[in-house]
Steps between C-alpha positions, in 0.01 A plus 500: 500500500810287433490209252564157645648193335481135613538335160875480543700650783291700749510863383346831601541780248415858591325731252842656432637165393709431811497136620512400863434194716386459859768463762518171675375152414176534701390819321580354160310179581202699635482721192538196270202311653279813494588567136431141396157540659452861388150645567405190707525469876781285634418344841728589788588134562616467137721808537640365825579165335672684216718707732573233764455160329615306808417662838367857510609727784261583783483861376422399140187714492682824591795399271264450208340840568848659511597346163177624340563849631855504370384397155247783495761748616769384255287504187290811454151420370512135612149416617472205739156463659406312818173310507355227720657232284858636493687746284434600137735688265295723263661551161383596151559246218747730331709525818578128539651285226297196616171679457611646164592153389165353597308789345683469168465119500125533560476745212685243288251229592207729412647590163569133424141404586384784272692348209774767482829311539721794395361720777509211749868441423576866559333490844681175592836640394431806716419275788813289460717812476418565865713202602862577586591154632378248756242629752677681788836368383761534765242496779405153637186497714382141570143619573478636143631194312155388392414859385822527306439164331148607412622822343764318295218277370297814412797633303548173314128485421505857372799421279320197359183706442719757326652237276152369411397851400810560291468159331141589416630830360739317271817613684660157541838606352573724801424237766723197443805632686294626796307171523818291483639698792178447702501127423851479644371654822181290504574169322179335626264776387293339228322818390836669429616199302185497289537872427866457397399213275240718331743792456777281355253322267369826364857616443556205267706308763293181523799286609582739786132504601495120520823508697330712766238227538761228526688691773183577697379137479840366607509741797144421611551125474834512678405736784125438549431174323220658293436569131429854366144619540227522239584853382865422435399175321253692282764757402753222429257319274419823311872571446553147369216560251651831399195691622486811715415375852324822597388708203579867571227758527638646185708323239875497564628574152863499403476863402593745638834348605797674661831319536708809556746497794434775758587849378816627666434775748844667476531546124727794441446709183415330175191719452605590145559139411163396647324776302667390178416133552141587595464692172648216297283228657174690535460636146249222414637431150568129429697318765765751619825342617755694711843364592691635797870436450802590707782362704437258784406690816352796311152424642330364194269268688414762761410751230290242315304404815439862597386590151270196487339596833435860375341360182264253669195707426590510132506122491184398691526131406822460692879493508719190449853489636733243342855452638713363213840472678691609193793623703612144587298202379216610274178321590363244259224658291271196539528531879426872489195451280379214721513729810320779313227268377438367846475858633252575222278209600624229260592187691587131461467328162369829347859624501660377175843342492619695194645843560328655204169359606546636849576840352184489295287415805670781693419752224147369490448561874622865456300561183309833516612558859685797641787336681851634570761223471830568681784277382784540746865427407455367146794321342415535126228595253419130457412475869264793466315453168279216614391704803363795305116535495343478158222761514493881562428620848773323685862620536835354586774642723837318486818535696824360368874544522495500117336734256306211337563665160335211319167579660325690225276793586617536860576837664814506715588693811861480612518548871793701618629520857322737742588865507696623799189647669302175447782287637516718814122478541511118481778482758308734730190282481701187577733627770293786641478863381643646822806274486569566133435871542751521789769323290403626153854516363569137590160398368593651164827298509300182552263583213791574268683178604183299419485652151156635588361155423183424698597142589841608638341790685237271658767259622705784643196664656386168650840454657476845656148423626623172658782683679373833634834576662707466183632838382417580140860610447635161601272320254582755226873426540444129450281562199757717328750216498249285315415774248868551413505131401178532298618815319782292354245241370244708314250218460158588625460171687794584721311778674229264606755235594686754716174604661417143597857461628440785744225303669712184483790669679268600783426136580660284770751237380239223541242690298756579225578131467128419489447761233776357281363148544144595414637652182598148386137390480336608175147475638341831586230349719693329781354279773661520843621138478699583188649811662596297804658233281697769318629675812545187708589690820357514850466878472306488173178642649678811628676546170174470306327750733787745435468456125127559515557812707751627246244444217732257327256216566121528511289279721177431306308296756419137570421249226235229544755266661563762773845582364619862482569617143759758396551700185821644363480783250665376181755787483593442864540130433724569197720717718514234774590230244786707362625577844493136602688408186780744595528380862453121465666225304306295242514199730338702781230626269428150372480364853249764601267435205534130560358545852184665370452260207557201734240637740255554217559154359457331839180698572364413155592135551321474834195694366481285183501177699208627706288561191330232299732394220296553183758595238581181308880529526747374763623703800871436528659462845849579374688825571269619780713665772442509877249772597696802634192659664378416853244224526248716684517768224459232230191359672341846535566593138370165368201459726305530180741401218263627230497846660879511513526403133241762407698773686840399361381390157634801308828493691552133429426544133751783491751289696492236222609763250761651731651163584512406133680830426783413742522139379325332791265301277473194721384708795261689275356166386456378857316819600280489192414130556366593842332821391326296225317301772319822583477648148353184346260446787360850451527500120758781481618363171638828369753524781603137450549546130704822543723346766560175313574682177755720685660189649500314171661795312770535767576130489518494123753784503707303751450171307338340809295230321341351814345824620390589147308171476340533842389854415361380164313219670330743736414729208340202331287447810364855455415423137326181615288668765375755248393226257783545243544122483695476174766745612510340843553153349781630283666660797460199727643262241810714446553547875464125568762423241741752644442384858572140398832607353580700813412206726227687695251213510297642787408816308455299183231294679298813577541627139387167352196507730412852386553384141251214559233740628549734197475208258169398660373848431596453136321169480816293459431243771748238386790737504376639831501153659854439375625828648318436832643148527851634430448771761398243762803290427728808528337620826721485805267676748135438591368835378620458143390135498148589608485775243606254232240243604228765472613560143491123434145485630390787273657332196341163585156669516544609141614157395194335659700310763285607792583209735871574479435870569281407800779294646748790468254752651420273798875464568545881479207553743637252748837678506330841530294384804819376665680831432242712687543773238149635421597638163637170389195321639260733317684457169512122544126489572433698183703255286326195648153656466541543126630147453197371693273703273661358189467153649123539525481554876337843522387480864854419624634767270267766643579411859875513422495835316291662775763395753770646271326838482446504878867426566636749249279781625705475824825567307647785297531273192250693290611345169439150632164615640399639161579166339303309758201729467504452125504122552215535751299689238542220247411224750194694620391545144515126454288454815232727355566768761504782252496801734779363715707426187465847363584657836817282531601599147443867576710483817776317315498754218521790747806349663664408170448848368656662805795259463534571127460127420341550165447137385305418817308827483399423146388143578274632778363765271415231249303300759310806616413583140375140458258563788368809321396279211291294741349821636383604154778756452693334221527828309700639790714189527611488135735807495653392833564147372653637179747707704587193704549301178735760352717506816514119534603476134775761556626298797518185289276309742325245280292332776377836625423614147299183433298535820419862415383401153259243648342763721494756216323245278228468759466878522464533121233228501309685772474817288430313176832560326518147349795543263721660771401218740594233245836666428583523871400139554709371208809692617449366856487145366821550304672604824375206700766258626402131540501375860510852647280434807567852628365672194198269447394541866541876492296524181219310665515716818517829311214405267286412803523867595359597162176311570209698641475491875220271631186680596 
């Protein structure tokens, strides 16, 4: 009996493996409809409609009988029965892919119902493997359109059931790419979107998970006018809370983990080296460290990956693979450790800023585990030491161009070129054994010309594979010319450079130019828009395709904006850069880089202006060029500006450093100002600090005072947000003085406003009001003026001038309502609500703050929402609504913690601890309040310190510690400031939480 296939092109495969198809459209259509209804009768009129969809011939009955007979005669064993209802094709499940698919899918459902997701996933994967493409692809039969659509739905449902099973089995890491591809095909499929959100969330990619929800919602609203369904909303809410939306049937632990690239199938030789490395790494004593050294192109990375794969059973907790890019631009150790910690399950604020602290957490995650760490292309011992595990059981395998002599206790393996026999074996695997065997002498010439280096041999072999008609002797002749050049320059790098040049010479002129241009971009992860800006030619797509085919450029898939990404191996990029330097003038190189940096700046500018402006510094309009990219491309990339920034964040941070290195500090500043809109909004303070410090240091070296001051002012903002008020005040004062001398009054206005807010935190209200007033007088634009007036209001609160503060807040609210900006409106409502509360109008205050919270929940301004929730908690406490107050404080604390806004997080913690006193849990509140007190004191915040002492006094009284209570109360009184309505009101509201709840 032949095996039939309808899940893809119509196929009939004989037992011997030979494939045939019926002759003629009518026979193919007839067989197709019978197969789609296998083992069920198909009425004659349905068959007639299939064969003659318009008007059947008068002899249709005899014609149909003839076609049936021909099918039986052509395919031996084909059983087509006639019954009163029509014709029925009888086939076993194993002889038709459709039946095999349904049988396996049913087994998957049964296993899933039985609570065995691993077995279910196996059945579903077997079912999906039956599909070779669209049903009956290449054969259009109108009568079968509904059946085809139904089958495609079955396939999609089976895929989704499979994903559910694999998610339940804890295999989310393998699904994200596959789900993203399916979402592209089915953008309105809510179940797929929910599954992708779950997989991304479990992989520690919360932002990407939320981006999926945003894209789905935008598509549904735009195309159907509906919101996502209940299941998607439930998953979205769980992701926002940081919870697993669908707990897996078994826990999805970080370990075991495997980050190894795929093992290379055509590894030639190296068995002795693998055996030696396996012995060094698997002896179990201490933390063995092996270093593979050798010249570029010797195959160090390939050997390391192959060895690691063979040792997987010896390291059951997993294998980490860390590319260090030492050959060109060594990766920043903090970035490397951050990536490793995220892979090991440490996310968000749990990742420390300090490099040594990150290294300590990393060692802690690996403690007492058996993990193999592969560090690829290390630059120096310093880059490696922090990445070594601290406890026995794990091992480290390092590749480097250098011996890393300073790395104590490491065993080294110097990797020599392949032997002659190994080189020939590699060429044979790449170009074909028959071809190499027929031209063995010329193959030996090629291997010799390549210096028996694996990288050079792979490039030569790939070229032969791409051009089956190219004689090996002709290629050998070309290679020998290159080798004669390299023999005169006995530097190991030259052999690799010559090998890459071989592939380069095989390119078309357009692709060669593109290759040289790409070499001018120092970024290894390239988006298509940057490549297009670099090449700037109508034939860029063809050139890129050719480079990808020649393995000089790797296409790595689509990013969340839908843009294709490319990767250039660092050694290949170094070669391309050197080649471009030889063949282009400096002016040409500068012009090319300017195109990319202009495109990046313009994209960042547009994206930043579409985000809420939360960073309290100005966004300059000067020096922004005209966007060189097409408007349609810009709109697609920036459909979600936050997503674009998240994708390009690392590249933009690196661009700041690169632009500073070539002296383009003004452009670096403009890019960083725009990137800060995203970084500050999402509390990526480490990136902000690193970039502004780089900019400041470059500007100092060039004696560029203005940029130095702007960078210092932004660094002071980061001190401020973390509660380091004294240092922030010092920085703001110095910057304000410098800006006044430089004549930059607009920036000075922002700095004076920030100074005013910091002084309020220190309890210096008079100085704060002076700074805020000066800021308002300096302000030339509405944003900075509004920011200054808010600072005035805060200072007036602490001076007891509530009516003046109310007038300011009402004016701010009126302007915010006119602007239509929901973030501004929510912030203005929060300011007014607190002034109303201080003025003794609690009902109006509550109504106003509740509107503020509602408005801000509709925005991405999480910091402003945290502030409003905290205010809501205080006002609810004053209204006696204790449960609502505590809930508001808890929500505010959760947001502030995620945003790393420590002062606000502490103030919420203090309020929650106050409620514990009222609940009879004062003993639990005391240590928490003491920690808050210590941190507030360290920050220099006198008002916050005084408030905390008042609550701590009440806690001590509740547990009967009279002396401690008296001491806390006396210190609180010493810190009290006359006329500070803000502090006196907050004391009253906080102490109301310490009272027992009414029965």
